[in-house]
Amino acid sequence: MKVVPGQVSRIAKLYHKRQIEYGGKPGQVSLGKDSVDLSTEGKRIQALKQHISQLPTVREEKVAQLKARIQAGTYQVSAEKVAEKMVEEFLAAKRGN
């Protein structure tokens, strides 16, 4: 944008004039209030996000159960399920998912 001599002062004068026309004092800036109207879908998403943010990141009950089973020696790991998950993860990473 090219600034032409006198352009800035004309803009400032116009701004000053508009402030006086709308009841403002020169040099005083009045800010309007912002508002947002959410759709029903937006409100639902907002409520879900709030609910999710309140959930614990660690399922402590599940962790306690697994610890107890490991300490008791009753926790059994299926080698087949571990292998399946490893292959799934490998393929997903290869696809970029």
Coordinates of C-alpha atoms in Angstrom, one line a residue:
M1 CA 0.0 0.0 0.0
K2 CA 1.3 3.4 -0.9
V3 CA 0.8 6.2 1.6
V4 CA 0.1 9.5 -0.1
P5 CA 1.2 12.7 1.7
G6 CA -1.7 14.1 3.7
Q7 CA -3.6 10.8 3.7
V8 CA -2.9 9.9 7.3
S9 CA -4.1 13.3 8.5
R10 CA -7.3 13.0 6.4
I11 CA -8.0 9.6 8.0
A12 CA -7.4 11.0 11.5
K13 CA -9.7 13.9 10.9
L14 CA -12.4 11.6 9.6
Y15 CA -12.0 9.3 12.5
H16 CA -12.2 12.2 14.9
K17 CA -15.4 13.5 13.2
R18 CA -17.1 10.1 13.4
Q19 CA -16.3 9.8 17.1
I20 CA -18.0 13.1 17.8
E21 CA -21.0 12.2 15.6
Y22 CA -21.5 9.0 17.6
G23 CA -21.3 10.6 21.0
G24 CA -17.7 9.8 21.7
K25 CA -15.0 12.2 23.0
P26 CA -12.0 12.9 20.8
G27 CA -9.3 10.4 21.6
Q28 CA -11.7 8.1 23.4
V29 CA -12.3 4.7 21.9
S30 CA -15.4 2.7 22.8
L31 CA -15.3 -1.0 22.3
G32 CA -18.5 -2.8 21.4
K33 CA -19.3 -6.2 23.0
D34 CA -18.5 -9.3 21.1
S35 CA -21.0 -12.1 21.1
V36 CA -21.1 -15.6 19.8
D37 CA -24.2 -17.7 19.0
L38 CA -23.5 -21.4 18.9
S39 CA -25.7 -23.8 17.0
T40 CA -27.3 -26.8 18.8
E41 CA -24.5 -29.0 17.4
G42 CA -21.8 -26.5 18.7
K43 CA -23.4 -26.5 22.1
R44 CA -23.4 -30.3 22.2
I45 CA -19.7 -30.4 21.2
Q46 CA -18.8 -27.8 23.8
A47 CA -20.6 -29.8 26.5
L48 CA -18.9 -33.0 25.4
K49 CA -15.5 -31.3 25.5
Q50 CA -16.1 -30.1 29.0
H51 CA -17.2 -33.6 30.1
I52 CA -14.1 -35.2 28.5
S53 CA -11.8 -32.6 30.2
Q54 CA -13.1 -33.7 33.6
L55 CA -12.4 -37.4 33.0
P56 CA -9.2 -38.8 34.6
T57 CA -6.4 -39.4 32.1
V58 CA -5.6 -42.7 33.9
R59 CA -8.2 -45.3 34.8
E60 CA -6.9 -45.8 38.3
E61 CA -9.3 -48.6 39.1
K62 CA -8.1 -50.6 36.0
V63 CA -4.4 -49.9 36.9
A64 CA -5.0 -51.1 40.5
Q65 CA -6.6 -54.3 39.2
L66 CA -3.7 -55.0 36.9
K67 CA -1.2 -54.3 39.6
A68 CA -2.9 -56.7 42.0
R69 CA -3.0 -59.5 39.3
I70 CA 0.6 -59.0 38.4
Q71 CA 1.7 -59.1 42.1
A72 CA -0.5 -62.2 42.7
G73 CA 1.0 -63.9 39.6
T74 CA -2.3 -64.4 37.9
Y75 CA -1.9 -61.9 35.1
Q76 CA -1.5 -63.9 31.8
V77 CA -0.4 -62.3 28.6
S78 CA -1.6 -63.8 25.3
A79 CA 1.4 -63.9 23.0
E80 CA -1.0 -64.1 20.1
K81 CA -2.9 -60.9 21.0
V82 CA 0.4 -59.1 21.6
A83 CA 1.6 -60.2 18.1
E84 CA -1.7 -59.1 16.5
K85 CA -1.5 -55.7 18.1
M86 CA 2.2 -55.3 17.0
V87 CA 1.2 -56.1 13.4
E88 CA -1.8 -53.7 13.5
E89 CA 0.4 -50.9 14.8
F90 CA 3.1 -51.6 12.2
L91 CA 0.6 -51.6 9.4
A92 CA -1.1 -48.5 10.6
A93 CA 2.2 -46.6 10.9
K94 CA 3.1 -47.7 7.4
R95 CA -0.2 -46.3 6.1
G96 CA 0.4 -43.1 8.0
N97 CA -2.6 -43.4 10.3

